[in-house]
Amino acid sequence: MIVYLDTSALVKLYINEEGTSLVREAVQNSLIVATSKVAYAEARSAFARACREKLIDIGTHDEIVVTLKQDWKNYFKIEITDELIDLAGELTYTHSLRGFDAIHLSSALTLSHMANSKITAICFDVKLWEAFKKYARFNVLPENCIANKK
């Protein structure tokens, strides 16, 4: 199984929250775990915000960053190309997505073309989740997405 994680799913590997067990199980059962290169900066931003908001302490933040840096080498990262960005621009209109969400959808579509197979996309942002569901080339997790509507 090839799994694509948007940032909302990637963060759950490092901070325990609703959906963490689903993401961890999918990652353990996958051959390839992929994400967009933009997910690194987005994840670091999420970790910093969690620290600022006192959801995690500074020591936990620093441990998470070290672990992400180690793990990052093992993820299959989708490169940001002019073609990918052009497609993402179209997807912002087609699916009413924010910029980085469109980059994630564009990255996952690129991955599915590269792999020539169905991809399991994991996402906890409702708008992006709904967009993933419109493509037959994705198995989308979780089964229902009701949190984080933006």
JSON list of C-alpha atoms in Angstrom, two decimals:
[
{"chain": "A", "resi": 1, "resn": "MET", "atom": "CA", "xyz": [0.00, 0.00, 0.00]},
{"chain": "A", "resi": 2, "resn": "ILE", "atom": "CA", "xyz": [1.16, 3.53, -0.81]},
{"chain": "A", "resi": 3, "resn": "VAL", "atom": "CA", "xyz": [0.02, 6.15, 1.69]},
{"chain": "A", "resi": 4, "resn": "TYR", "atom": "CA", "xyz": [-0.08, 9.87, 1.06]},
{"chain": "A", "resi": 5, "resn": "LEU", "atom": "CA", "xyz": [-0.18, 12.06, 4.18]},
{"chain": "A", "resi": 6, "resn": "ASP", "atom": "CA", "xyz": [-1.23, 15.67, 4.06]},
{"chain": "A", "resi": 7, "resn": "THR", "atom": "CA", "xyz": [0.14, 17.78, 6.91]},
{"chain": "A", "resi": 8, "resn": "SER", "atom": "CA", "xyz": [-2.92, 17.23, 9.13]},
{"chain": "A", "resi": 9, "resn": "ALA", "atom": "CA", "xyz": [-2.17, 13.49, 8.99]},
{"chain": "A", "resi": 10, "resn": "LEU", "atom": "CA", "xyz": [1.62, 13.81, 9.21]},
{"chain": "A", "resi": 11, "resn": "VAL", "atom": "CA", "xyz": [1.41, 15.83, 12.43]},
{"chain": "A", "resi": 12, "resn": "LYS", "atom": "CA", "xyz": [-0.57, 13.00, 14.05]},
{"chain": "A", "resi": 13, "resn": "LEU", "atom": "CA", "xyz": [2.53, 10.80, 13.86]},
{"chain": "A", "resi": 14, "resn": "TYR", "atom": "CA", "xyz": [4.26, 13.18, 16.26]},
{"chain": "A", "resi": 15, "resn": "ILE", "atom": "CA", "xyz": [1.52, 14.66, 18.43]},
{"chain": "A", "resi": 16, "resn": "ASN", "atom": "CA", "xyz": [-1.13, 12.40, 19.93]},
{"chain": "A", "resi": 17, "resn": "GLU", "atom": "CA", "xyz": [-4.56, 13.62, 18.93]},
{"chain": "A", "resi": 18, "resn": "GLU", "atom": "CA", "xyz": [-7.74, 12.19, 17.49]},
{"chain": "A", "resi": 19, "resn": "GLY", "atom": "CA", "xyz": [-6.77, 10.12, 14.45]},
{"chain": "A", "resi": 20, "resn": "THR", "atom": "CA", "xyz": [-3.22, 9.31, 15.59]},
{"chain": "A", "resi": 21, "resn": "SER", "atom": "CA", "xyz": [-3.85, 5.55, 15.83]},
{"chain": "A", "resi": 22, "resn": "LEU", "atom": "CA", "xyz": [-5.41, 5.45, 12.35]},
{"chain": "A", "resi": 23, "resn": "VAL", "atom": "CA", "xyz": [-2.41, 7.23, 10.82]},
{"chain": "A", "resi": 24, "resn": "ARG", "atom": "CA", "xyz": [0.13, 5.09, 12.67]},
{"chain": "A", "resi": 25, "resn": "GLU", "atom": "CA", "xyz": [-1.61, 1.87, 11.63]},
{"chain": "A", "resi": 26, "resn": "ALA", "atom": "CA", "xyz": [-1.75, 2.94, 7.98]},
{"chain": "A", "resi": 27, "resn": "VAL", "atom": "CA", "xyz": [1.93, 3.93, 8.02]},
{"chain": "A", "resi": 28, "resn": "GLN", "atom": "CA", "xyz": [2.93, 0.60, 9.61]},
{"chain": "A", "resi": 29, "resn": "ASN", "atom": "CA", "xyz": [1.02, -1.29, 6.92]},
{"chain": "A", "resi": 30, "resn": "SER", "atom": "CA", "xyz": [2.37, 0.70, 3.98]},
{"chain": "A", "resi": 31, "resn": "LEU", "atom": "CA", "xyz": [5.21, 0.07, 1.59]},
{"chain": "A", "resi": 32, "resn": "ILE", "atom": "CA", "xyz": [5.68, 3.76, 0.88]},
{"chain": "A", "resi": 33, "resn": "VAL", "atom": "CA", "xyz": [4.75, 6.82, 2.93]},
{"chain": "A", "resi": 34, "resn": "ALA", "atom": "CA", "xyz": [4.62, 9.93, 0.78]},
{"chain": "A", "resi": 35, "resn": "THR", "atom": "CA", "xyz": [3.92, 13.61, 1.30]},
{"chain": "A", "resi": 36, "resn": "SER", "atom": "CA", "xyz": [4.62, 16.92, -0.37]},
{"chain": "A", "resi": 37, "resn": "LYS", "atom": "CA", "xyz": [7.85, 18.74, 0.41]},
{"chain": "A", "resi": 38, "resn": "VAL", "atom": "CA", "xyz": [5.74, 21.63, 1.78]},
{"chain": "A", "resi": 39, "resn": "ALA", "atom": "CA", "xyz": [4.57, 19.34, 4.60]},
{"chain": "A", "resi": 40, "resn": "TYR", "atom": "CA", "xyz": [7.89, 19.78, 6.43]},
{"chain": "A", "resi": 41, "resn": "ALA", "atom": "CA", "xyz": [7.46, 23.54, 6.93]},
{"chain": "A", "resi": 42, "resn": "GLU", "atom": "CA", "xyz": [3.75, 23.12, 7.66]},
{"chain": "A", "resi": 43, "resn": "ALA", "atom": "CA", "xyz": [4.45, 20.42, 10.27]},
{"chain": "A", "resi": 44, "resn": "ARG", "atom": "CA", "xyz": [7.17, 22.51, 11.92]},
{"chain": "A", "resi": 45, "resn": "SER", "atom": "CA", "xyz": [4.68, 25.39, 12.07]},
{"chain": "A", "resi": 46, "resn": "ALA", "atom": "CA", "xyz": [2.08, 23.13, 13.71]},
{"chain": "A", "resi": 47, "resn": "PHE", "atom": "CA", "xyz": [4.62, 21.95, 16.29]},
{"chain": "A", "resi": 48, "resn": "ALA", "atom": "CA", "xyz": [5.67, 25.52, 17.08]},
{"chain": "A", "resi": 49, "resn": "ARG", "atom": "CA", "xyz": [2.02, 26.55, 17.47]},
{"chain": "A", "resi": 50, "resn": "ALA", "atom": "CA", "xyz": [1.37, 23.58, 19.79]},
{"chain": "A", "resi": 51, "resn": "CYS", "atom": "CA", "xyz": [4.30, 24.75, 21.91]},
{"chain": "A", "resi": 52, "resn": "ARG", "atom": "CA", "xyz": [3.15, 28.40, 21.93]},
{"chain": "A", "resi": 53, "resn": "GLU", "atom": "CA", "xyz": [-0.35, 27.30, 22.92]},
{"chain": "A", "resi": 54, "resn": "LYS", "atom": "CA", "xyz": [1.12, 25.12, 25.71]},
{"chain": "A", "resi": 55, "resn": "LEU", "atom": "CA", "xyz": [-0.26, 21.88, 24.22]},
{"chain": "A", "resi": 56, "resn": "ILE", "atom": "CA", "xyz": [3.31, 20.57, 24.38]},
{"chain": "A", "resi": 57, "resn": "ASP", "atom": "CA", "xyz": [6.32, 21.86, 26.33]},
{"chain": "A", "resi": 58, "resn": "ILE", "atom": "CA", "xyz": [9.58, 23.07, 24.78]},
{"chain": "A", "resi": 59, "resn": "GLY", "atom": "CA", "xyz": [11.37, 19.79, 25.51]},
{"chain": "A", "resi": 60, "resn": "THR", "atom": "CA", "xyz": [8.65, 17.78, 23.78]},
{"chain": "A", "resi": 61, "resn": "HIS", "atom": "CA", "xyz": [8.73, 20.23, 20.87]},
{"chain": "A", "resi": 62, "resn": "ASP", "atom": "CA", "xyz": [12.48, 19.78, 20.48]},
{"chain": "A", "resi": 63, "resn": "GLU", "atom": "CA", "xyz": [12.18, 15.97, 20.64]},
{"chain": "A", "resi": 64, "resn": "ILE", "atom": "CA", "xyz": [9.44, 16.01, 17.99]},
{"chain": "A", "resi": 65, "resn": "VAL", "atom": "CA", "xyz": [11.58, 18.17, 15.68]},
{"chain": "A", "resi": 66, "resn": "VAL", "atom": "CA", "xyz": [14.55, 15.80, 16.04]},
{"chain": "A", "resi": 67, "resn": "THR", "atom": "CA", "xyz": [12.33, 12.81, 15.29]},
{"chain": "A", "resi": 68, "resn": "LEU", "atom": "CA", "xyz": [10.74, 14.52, 12.27]},
{"chain": "A", "resi": 69, "resn": "LYS", "atom": "CA", "xyz": [14.19, 15.37, 10.90]},
{"chain": "A", "resi": 70, "resn": "GLN", "atom": "CA", "xyz": [15.23, 11.71, 11.24]},
{"chain": "A", "resi": 71, "resn": "ASP", "atom": "CA", "xyz": [11.99, 10.39, 9.74]},
{"chain": "A", "resi": 72, "resn": "TRP", "atom": "CA", "xyz": [11.95, 12.95, 6.90]},
{"chain": "A", "resi": 73, "resn": "LYS", "atom": "CA", "xyz": [14.72, 11.02, 5.13]},
{"chain": "A", "resi": 74, "resn": "ASN", "atom": "CA", "xyz": [12.43, 7.98, 4.89]},
{"chain": "A", "resi": 75, "resn": "TYR", "atom": "CA", "xyz": [9.37, 9.68, 3.40]},
{"chain": "A", "resi": 76, "resn": "PHE", "atom": "CA", "xyz": [8.85, 9.72, -0.35]},
{"chain": "A", "resi": 77, "resn": "LYS", "atom": "CA", "xyz": [8.67, 13.46, -0.92]},
{"chain": "A", "resi": 78, "resn": "ILE", "atom": "CA", "xyz": [6.85, 14.88, -3.93]},
{"chain": "A", "resi": 79, "resn": "GLU", "atom": "CA", "xyz": [8.91, 17.65, -5.50]},
{"chain": "A", "resi": 80, "resn": "ILE", "atom": "CA", "xyz": [7.37, 21.04, -6.12]},
{"chain": "A", "resi": 81, "resn": "THR", "atom": "CA", "xyz": [7.58, 21.63, -9.86]},
{"chain": "A", "resi": 82, "resn": "ASP", "atom": "CA", "xyz": [6.10, 24.28, -12.11]},
{"chain": "A", "resi": 83, "resn": "GLU", "atom": "CA", "xyz": [3.62, 21.70, -13.42]},
{"chain": "A", "resi": 84, "resn": "LEU", "atom": "CA", "xyz": [2.56, 20.69, -9.92]},
{"chain": "A", "resi": 85, "resn": "ILE", "atom": "CA", "xyz": [2.06, 24.32, -8.90]},
{"chain": "A", "resi": 86, "resn": "ASP", "atom": "CA", "xyz": [0.09, 25.03, -12.08]},
{"chain": "A", "resi": 87, "resn": "LEU", "atom": "CA", "xyz": [-2.20, 22.08, -11.33]},
{"chain": "A", "resi": 88, "resn": "ALA", "atom": "CA", "xyz": [-2.52, 23.22, -7.70]},
{"chain": "A", "resi": 89, "resn": "GLY", "atom": "CA", "xyz": [-3.60, 26.64, -8.95]},
{"chain": "A", "resi": 90, "resn": "GLU", "atom": "CA", "xyz": [-6.36, 25.01, -10.99]},
{"chain": "A", "resi": 91, "resn": "LEU", "atom": "CA", "xyz": [-7.40, 22.86, -8.01]},
{"chain": "A", "resi": 92, "resn": "THR", "atom": "CA", "xyz": [-7.85, 25.93, -5.80]},
{"chain": "A", "resi": 93, "resn": "TYR", "atom": "CA", "xyz": [-10.66, 26.97, -8.11]},
{"chain": "A", "resi": 94, "resn": "THR", "atom": "CA", "xyz": [-12.08, 23.52, -8.90]},
{"chain": "A", "resi": 95, "resn": "HIS", "atom": "CA", "xyz": [-12.33, 22.44, -5.25]},
{"chain": "A", "resi": 96, "resn": "SER", "atom": "CA", "xyz": [-12.31, 25.79, -3.38]},
{"chain": "A", "resi": 97, "resn": "LEU", "atom": "CA", "xyz": [-9.05, 24.84, -1.65]},
{"chain": "A", "resi": 98, "resn": "ARG", "atom": "CA", "xyz": [-6.47, 26.96, 0.14]},
{"chain": "A", "resi": 99, "resn": "GLY", "atom": "CA", "xyz": [-3.04, 27.07, -1.51]},
{"chain": "A", "resi": 100, "resn": "PHE", "atom": "CA", "xyz": [-1.19, 24.45, 0.51]},
{"chain": "A", "resi": 101, "resn": "ASP", "atom": "CA", "xyz": [-4.19, 22.11, 0.46]},
{"chain": "A", "resi": 102, "resn": "ALA", "atom": "CA", "xyz": [-4.23, 22.37, -3.34]},
{"chain": "A", "resi": 103, "resn": "ILE", "atom": "CA", "xyz": [-0.49, 21.59, -3.36]},
{"chain": "A", "resi": 104, "resn": "HIS", "atom": "CA", "xyz": [-1.21, 18.45, -1.31]},
{"chain": "A", "resi": 105, "resn": "LEU", "atom": "CA", "xyz": [-3.95, 17.33, -3.70]},
{"chain": "A", "resi": 106, "resn": "SER", "atom": "CA", "xyz": [-1.75, 18.09, -6.69]},
{"chain": "A", "resi": 107, "resn": "SER", "atom": "CA", "xyz": [1.12, 16.16, -5.06]},
{"chain": "A", "resi": 108, "resn": "ALA", "atom": "CA", "xyz": [-1.09, 13.15, -4.38]},
{"chain": "A", "resi": 109, "resn": "LEU", "atom": "CA", "xyz": [-2.41, 13.20, -7.95]},
{"chain": "A", "resi": 110, "resn": "THR", "atom": "CA", "xyz": [1.17, 13.34, -9.20]},
{"chain": "A", "resi": 111, "resn": "LEU", "atom": "CA", "xyz": [2.07, 10.39, -6.97]},
{"chain": "A", "resi": 112, "resn": "SER", "atom": "CA", "xyz": [-0.86, 8.32, -8.24]},
{"chain": "A", "resi": 113, "resn": "HIS", "atom": "CA", "xyz": [0.24, 8.96, -11.83]},
{"chain": "A", "resi": 114, "resn": "MET", "atom": "CA", "xyz": [3.84, 8.02, -10.98]},
{"chain": "A", "resi": 115, "resn": "ALA", "atom": "CA", "xyz": [2.79, 4.84, -9.18]},
{"chain": "A", "resi": 116, "resn": "ASN", "atom": "CA", "xyz": [0.05, 4.04, -11.71]},
{"chain": "A", "resi": 117, "resn": "SER", "atom": "CA", "xyz": [-2.01, 2.69, -8.84]},
{"chain": "A", "resi": 118, "resn": "LYS", "atom": "CA", "xyz": [-4.57, 3.66, -6.25]},
{"chain": "A", "resi": 119, "resn": "ILE", "atom": "CA", "xyz": [-3.19, 5.64, -3.32]},
{"chain": "A", "resi": 120, "resn": "THR", "atom": "CA", "xyz": [-4.48, 5.76, 0.25]},
{"chain": "A", "resi": 121, "resn": "ALA", "atom": "CA", "xyz": [-4.79, 9.46, 1.08]},
{"chain": "A", "resi": 122, "resn": "ILE", "atom": "CA", "xyz": [-5.08, 10.40, 4.74]},
{"chain": "A", "resi": 123, "resn": "CYS", "atom": "CA", "xyz": [-6.38, 13.85, 5.55]},
{"chain": "A", "resi": 124, "resn": "PHE", "atom": "CA", "xyz": [-8.24, 15.51, 8.44]},
{"chain": "A", "resi": 125, "resn": "ASP", "atom": "CA", "xyz": [-9.14, 18.80, 6.75]},
{"chain": "A", "resi": 126, "resn": "VAL", "atom": "CA", "xyz": [-12.75, 18.53, 5.53]},
{"chain": "A", "resi": 127, "resn": "LYS", "atom": "CA", "xyz": [-12.38, 20.61, 2.34]},
{"chain": "A", "resi": 128, "resn": "LEU", "atom": "CA", "xyz": [-9.29, 18.71, 1.22]},
{"chain": "A", "resi": 129, "resn": "TRP", "atom": "CA", "xyz": [-10.82, 15.38, 2.33]},
{"chain": "A", "resi": 130, "resn": "GLU", "atom": "CA", "xyz": [-13.91, 16.12, 0.21]},
{"chain": "A", "resi": 131, "resn": "ALA", "atom": "CA", "xyz": [-11.68, 16.92, -2.78]},
{"chain": "A", "resi": 132, "resn": "PHE", "atom": "CA", "xyz": [-9.76, 13.63, -2.37]},
{"chain": "A", "resi": 133, "resn": "LYS", "atom": "CA", "xyz": [-13.09, 11.76, -2.29]},
{"chain": "A", "resi": 134, "resn": "LYS", "atom": "CA", "xyz": [-13.94, 13.06, -5.79]},
{"chain": "A", "resi": 135, "resn": "TYR", "atom": "CA", "xyz": [-11.11, 11.05, -7.36]},
{"chain": "A", "resi": 136, "resn": "ALA", "atom": "CA", "xyz": [-11.48, 7.30, -7.88]},
{"chain": "A", "resi": 137, "resn": "ARG", "atom": "CA", "xyz": [-7.71, 6.88, -7.69]},
{"chain": "A", "resi": 138, "resn": "PHE", "atom": "CA", "xyz": [-7.74, 7.48, -3.92]},
{"chain": "A", "resi": 139, "resn": "ASN", "atom": "CA", "xyz": [-8.85, 5.42, -0.95]},
{"chain": "A", "resi": 140, "resn": "VAL", "atom": "CA", "xyz": [-9.49, 8.22, 1.54]},
{"chain": "A", "resi": 141, "resn": "LEU", "atom": "CA", "xyz": [-9.10, 7.95, 5.30]},
{"chain": "A", "resi": 142, "resn": "PRO", "atom": "CA", "xyz": [-10.63, 8.50, 7.74]},
{"chain": "A", "resi": 143, "resn": "GLU", "atom": "CA", "xyz": [-13.95, 7.08, 6.54]},
{"chain": "A", "resi": 144, "resn": "ASN", "atom": "CA", "xyz": [-15.72, 10.26, 7.73]},
{"chain": "A", "resi": 145, "resn": "CYS", "atom": "CA", "xyz": [-14.10, 13.63, 8.24]},
{"chain": "A", "resi": 146, "resn": "ILE", "atom": "CA", "xyz": [-15.98, 16.12, 10.37]},
{"chain": "A", "resi": 147, "resn": "ALA", "atom": "CA", "xyz": [-13.22, 18.11, 12.07]},
{"chain": "A", "resi": 148, "resn": "ASN", "atom": "CA", "xyz": [-11.16, 21.06, 10.87]},
{"chain": "A", "resi": 149, "resn": "LYS", "atom": "CA", "xyz": [-13.62, 22.48, 8.30]},
{"chain": "A", "resi": 150, "resn": "LYS", "atom": "CA", "xyz": [-11.91, 25.59, 6.91]}
]
